[in-house]
Amino acid sequence: MNFKDFLQTNIVRLDGAMGTVLQARGLQTGELPETWNLSHPEEIYAIHKAYFDAGSHVVCTNTFGANALKFDKRTLEEVVRAALALAHKAKADSLTEQEKFVALSVGGLGKLFKPFGDLDFEDAVALFAETVRLGAKHGADLIFIETMNDSYEAKAAVLAAKENSTLPVLVSCAYTEDETLMTGASPEAMVALLEGLGADALGAGCSLGPQKLMPVVERLLASASVPVILKPNAGLPRDEGGKTVFDVDTDEFSACVTEAVKRGVRVVGGCCGTTPEYISNLTQKTRHLSPAKLCKKEKCVVSSYSHAVEFGVAPILIGERINPTGKKRLKEALLRGDMDYVLAEGAAEADRGAQILDVNVGLPDVNEPELLVRAVCELQATLSLPLQIDTASPAAMERALRRYNGKALINSVNGKEESMQSIFPLAKKYGGVIVALTLDENGIPETAEGRLAVAERILKRAKEYGIDKHDLVFDPLALTVSADKNAANTTLAAVKLIRAHLGCHTLLGVSNVSFGLPRREDVNAAFFALAMENGLSAAIMNPHSEKMMSTYRATLALKGLDEGCENYIRTAEDAADTTEYERESTPLSACRYAITKGLKEQAAEATRALLASQAPLEIVNTEIIPALDLVGRAFEEKTLYLPGLLMSAEAAKSAFEVVKSALGTAKRDGPVFVLATVRGDVHDIGKNIVKLLLENYGFSVVDLGRDVPPESILAAVQKHRAPLVGLSALMTTTVCEMEKTIRLLHAEAPWCKIIVGGAVLTAAYAEKIGANRYAKDAMDGVRAALEFTKA
Amino acid sequence: MIFVRTYPAPPIDEAQVLRYARASAEDAAVARLLRECEKEAENACCFRVCYRTLDVKLVGDTCDFGAFCVHSHDLAAHLAGHEKALLFAASIGIGFDRLLAKYSRLSPAKAWLLQALGTERAETLCDLFCADAAREYRLALAARFSPGYGDLPLATQKDVFVALDCERKIGLTLNDSLVMSPAKSVTAFVGL
């Protein structure tokens, strides 16, 4: 029987531990366990055979750490080949009656992914791919991706498995006592991600004993449609007279795991501390149980690296602000590649209560796939909300979906054959909930029934691609009510019909409805309330619209979706609580006072007030710059400390923002300053402080980020013909990269002056490596930049 | 054998945070911002330690721990007279890195304070763990000694990470340039 079929109809028993058994047999600290496939084959064979004899259906090869980071190419193949041969020999030799399979064990790579670690996502996929190809070549029956503690790494591993073999893929993750992975994913988020990627079974393994993993198991069972795995440790280890003992014995372990089977777990085994005795005991207890029936959970769920968001519980708010259409500042930021602006938009939407963020970077003359991937990667690294990837370009969609750390909302597909042919295969491969617009080759149907008919056709076609109806959300399209008095009625009727006839969720971009009308927010908010009453599941909207937000919160309270009206009351109270900061008596103007005291909102407010009587640039010269000079001097005279300086700089920045919107542009035409943390170094707080101050003093900063190779810095300098470059390094180990960069810049861009800074540098050392100037702190960096540009 | 310990959030030593941040305790605006940082950090931190004991053999400047050897005059001097050493890795987790990454982009002032707060959190975690260890081993523990101190090469981290299986035990990894991720983490030797 092949494993996939076996899995559908049986309780599958895996093996127990390999690592701790090897340690008991003499494996030394620092010795790679996989080398024993070659040096102690008899031991590995004996362990596999013992597990088969104990009743395991599946044994996992001794290849947990077999990857190209730890082994050279030739040794890697030797290790994997030997591992599979030993497991297969044990399978052939074991006389017990159960069905037997050999799983290629694939463990974590031991590194954290960028931007927090230094492993690139695609490099990780390539590393996993190499092991998978060898496993498939040498006869694995299935792939078991084990004890992942990062959702992103799990995704890389599953993609590699799917792209390089046709074998079934099982995935277990290591959950901590807070019921999340170490990188933050909840069980529901992992279910969404892994089912989206097409894993055949998923669950929890290692990390804790069976009892402590039960809460996680319950949550997995409640949300997973595929079989759930439980492969726990034998509890926690303790030292008993120099011997390691685990605190859950065979009886307790198997009783507990058996209980999990009764509750619905379908794949069981043991991890650290378990032995063939544990499995044998488990076999006795579970062999006569019948497997729980698998049931489809029929949930429509998207996820991020941390959590899942389910459609159909309460209406979901999708923030629409990261979309350059009609937003000049965002457009400029995207063209400059200024991701800070994008992040700030996203963070503000999240603070306002958005639950999903729309990301659209479609502009003429940009490399959209590249820009979209960058935006997605930056947003998902810092914000925890799931993303809606919004692009008309299938190429951009594929690249963004591939890199997305979760199950995305895909915007969008429509009833045109070409659209479905390009989007459905991507959704099938990478997972995702697809937003389907109810239009086709004939345009948008005029009636609700017409839109329902398009939805039905899309649903049917999706099914042919193996896409479940719960992974589709329909957008019956809000049209302008000023052009057609029945536009809103038709859309609302379609929302209702789709929900009733297809059992699918709906979503609307609500603001189209008010196009061409005055006081659009009034119309939008009323339409939003009506749509929710008709069963709308999500809205793409502007979370900064107070009217929309209050309508939303009030509707939730009225519909019994806000327990005790708690959320409604809390928000109302927060709004009432506007803390007044006491203003000391001061000769300074309100604007200068706010900046020197580091009060962001007040600085912006004061600047707005000044705009009534002064020209924007006049405010810069008579208010903002003098205030900055004041704090700059105080800092240099050591009467103000760095945190105070930074808060003032941020307050000045918020004042500048007001000026910029008044000018209608983000541009201040100061000299270009290219800024980067050198390759190998990931510290960027100092660099960002310098950036903030430079911007305040009018420089056009091109921020290349951290871990930047010399060639990229040179390319940016040449592109902008930048007169100034700032390089930062915090580690002694990365100063050599700084030196390389300086050498390259002097050779290829001799016009530019290089200012360096960072904890490990001194003036003398800076001179030695060829920098034009050493800056002892951020303010000094600004002074240096001003000196160079004056000269 | 490697053991893992998880702690609930210890109280914050605000004075220490302000010292790390080189901030004045009197600045009300800074104090307000720090309060904000503390609130956000509350859900972003976890407090995990993995550790093991090692036999120590000292021959000149060579410290032989069985599993690996280190050449360092300063570490040898630090461990002189001890037959065993405690080796541990402590980390406050990647959630804090995400918070730092967010604010280093959105608010350098907040990032600066968070940076100081993270350092305090990691140090407090180490203190907590060492106090526990001192109780359990019934010893007054000597100071911690970390790779990078004195002449103990930073490259020792590679051996430390293998010996403690940091990635699987507490989610702590080592980059090629020997930077630890999550950033707010400590590894150290303590003589027993």
mmCIF file of N, CA and C in Angstrom, chain A residues 635-636 645 673 675 686 689-691 693-694 697 699 724-727 754-757 773-789:
data_model
loop_
_atom_site.group_PDB
_atom_site.id
_atom_site.type_symbol
_atom_site.label_atom_id
_atom_site.label_comp_id
_atom_site.label_asym_id
_atom_site.label_seq_id
_atom_site.Cartn_x
_atom_site.Cartn_y
_atom_site.Cartn_z
ATOM 1 N N PHE A 635 22.972 68.886 22.978
ATOM 2 C CA PHE A 635 23.542 67.537 22.961
ATOM 3 C C PHE A 635 25.070 67.615 22.980
ATOM 4 N N GLU A 636 25.603 68.515 22.149
ATOM 5 C CA GLU A 636 27.062 68.623 22.079
ATOM 6 C C GLU A 636 27.639 69.178 23.372
ATOM 7 N N LEU A 645 17.637 63.907 22.320
ATOM 8 C CA LEU A 645 17.963 64.392 20.976
ATOM 9 C C LEU A 645 17.102 63.675 19.931
ATOM 10 N N PHE A 673 22.928 61.615 0.258
ATOM 11 C CA PHE A 673 23.789 60.950 1.242
ATOM 12 C C PHE A 673 23.416 59.466 1.223
ATOM 13 N N LEU A 675 23.634 55.821 2.651
ATOM 14 C CA LEU A 675 23.866 55.329 4.001
ATOM 15 C C LEU A 675 23.695 53.812 4.039
ATOM 16 N N GLY A 686 22.078 52.625 15.084
ATOM 17 C CA GLY A 686 22.922 53.808 14.956
ATOM 18 C C GLY A 686 22.756 54.444 13.587
ATOM 19 N N ILE A 689 19.579 56.335 13.285
ATOM 20 C CA ILE A 689 19.607 57.606 14.025
ATOM 21 C C ILE A 689 20.253 58.672 13.141
ATOM 22 N N VAL A 690 21.381 58.299 12.511
ATOM 23 C CA VAL A 690 22.068 59.229 11.612
ATOM 24 C C VAL A 690 21.127 59.654 10.495
ATOM 25 N N LYS A 691 20.393 58.678 9.971
ATOM 26 C CA LYS A 691 19.470 58.978 8.866
ATOM 27 C C LYS A 691 18.440 60.031 9.287
ATOM 28 N N LEU A 693 18.577 62.280 11.603
ATOM 29 C CA LEU A 693 19.137 63.614 11.774
ATOM 30 C C LEU A 693 19.485 64.235 10.411
ATOM 31 N N LEU A 694 20.074 63.430 9.532
ATOM 32 C CA LEU A 694 20.437 63.947 8.205
ATOM 33 C C LEU A 694 19.204 64.463 7.469
ATOM 34 N N TYR A 697 18.169 67.740 8.542
ATOM 35 C CA TYR A 697 19.006 68.823 8.038
ATOM 36 C C TYR A 697 18.942 68.932 6.513
ATOM 37 N N PHE A 699 19.228 66.642 3.993
ATOM 38 C CA PHE A 699 19.898 65.747 3.043
ATOM 39 C C PHE A 699 18.885 64.760 2.450
ATOM 40 N N LEU A 724 28.290 62.083 -0.829
ATOM 41 C CA LEU A 724 28.565 61.615 0.526
ATOM 42 C C LEU A 724 28.094 60.182 0.741
ATOM 43 N N VAL A 725 28.917 59.443 1.492
ATOM 44 C CA VAL A 725 28.533 58.085 1.869
ATOM 45 C C VAL A 725 28.784 57.927 3.359
ATOM 46 N N GLY A 726 27.851 57.304 4.045
ATOM 47 C CA GLY A 726 28.041 56.998 5.450
ATOM 48 C C GLY A 726 28.022 55.492 5.644
ATOM 49 N N LEU A 727 29.059 54.959 6.302
ATOM 50 C CA LEU A 727 29.117 53.514 6.528
ATOM 51 C C LEU A 727 29.143 53.245 8.028
ATOM 52 N N ILE A 754 33.711 59.778 2.326
ATOM 53 C CA ILE A 754 33.174 58.681 3.127
ATOM 54 C C ILE A 754 33.290 58.996 4.624
ATOM 55 N N ILE A 755 32.146 58.967 5.279
ATOM 56 C CA ILE A 755 32.106 59.189 6.726
ATOM 57 C C ILE A 755 31.787 57.841 7.377
ATOM 58 N N VAL A 756 32.558 57.474 8.395
ATOM 59 C CA VAL A 756 32.302 56.179 9.032
ATOM 60 C C VAL A 756 31.999 56.362 10.517
ATOM 61 N N GLY A 757 31.250 55.392 11.043
ATOM 62 C CA GLY A 757 30.949 55.416 12.469
ATOM 63 C C GLY A 757 30.554 54.032 12.939
ATOM 64 N N ARG A 773 36.446 60.689 7.044
ATOM 65 C CA ARG A 773 36.058 61.331 8.286
ATOM 66 C C ARG A 773 35.463 60.279 9.204
ATOM 67 N N TYR A 774 35.793 60.404 10.479
ATOM 68 C CA TYR A 774 35.181 59.556 11.499
ATOM 69 C C TYR A 774 34.165 60.401 12.269
ATOM 70 N N ALA A 775 32.997 59.854 12.489
ATOM 71 C CA ALA A 775 31.995 60.585 13.254
ATOM 72 C C ALA A 775 31.791 59.866 14.572
ATOM 73 N N LYS A 776 31.988 60.590 15.679
ATOM 74 C CA LYS A 776 31.931 59.904 16.975
ATOM 75 C C LYS A 776 30.497 59.622 17.405
ATOM 76 N N ASP A 777 29.563 60.417 16.899
ATOM 77 C CA ASP A 777 28.155 60.134 17.159
ATOM 78 C C ASP A 777 27.322 60.710 16.011
ATOM 79 N N ALA A 778 26.012 60.576 16.119
ATOM 80 C CA ALA A 778 25.146 60.955 15.002
ATOM 81 C C ALA A 778 25.237 62.450 14.695
ATOM 82 N N MET A 779 25.268 63.243 15.741
ATOM 83 C CA MET A 779 25.323 64.697 15.555
ATOM 84 C C MET A 779 26.623 65.073 14.848
ATOM 85 N N ASP A 780 27.704 64.415 15.256
ATOM 86 C CA ASP A 780 29.002 64.650 14.647
ATOM 87 C C ASP A 780 28.947 64.268 13.159
ATOM 88 N N GLY A 781 28.206 63.211 12.859
ATOM 89 C CA GLY A 781 28.027 62.792 11.465
ATOM 90 C C GLY A 781 27.355 63.888 10.649
ATOM 91 N N VAL A 782 26.357 64.511 11.241
ATOM 92 C CA VAL A 782 25.659 65.598 10.544
ATOM 93 C C VAL A 782 26.617 66.771 10.320
ATOM 94 N N ARG A 783 27.375 67.113 11.356
ATOM 95 C CA ARG A 783 28.358 68.197 11.221
ATOM 96 C C ARG A 783 29.325 67.885 10.082
ATOM 97 N N ALA A 784 29.805 66.661 10.026
ATOM 98 C CA ALA A 784 30.758 66.257 8.986
ATOM 99 C C ALA A 784 30.123 66.429 7.608
ATOM 100 N N ALA A 785 28.878 65.971 7.495
ATOM 101 C CA ALA A 785 28.194 66.068 6.200
ATOM 102 C C ALA A 785 28.026 67.530 5.795
ATOM 103 N N LEU A 786 27.704 68.382 6.766
ATOM 104 C CA LEU A 786 27.534 69.810 6.473
ATOM 105 C C LEU A 786 28.871 70.422 6.037
ATOM 106 N N GLU A 787 29.956 70.042 6.746
ATOM 107 C CA GLU A 787 31.280 70.552 6.379
ATOM 108 C C GLU A 787 31.622 70.192 4.946
ATOM 109 N N PHE A 788 31.461 68.917 4.610
ATOM 110 C CA PHE A 788 31.840 68.456 3.271
ATOM 111 C C PHE A 788 31.023 69.148 2.185
ATOM 112 N N THR A 789 29.748 69.361 2.464
ATOM 113 C CA THR A 789 28.914 69.923 1.398
ATOM 114 C C THR A 789 29.081 71.436 1.299
#
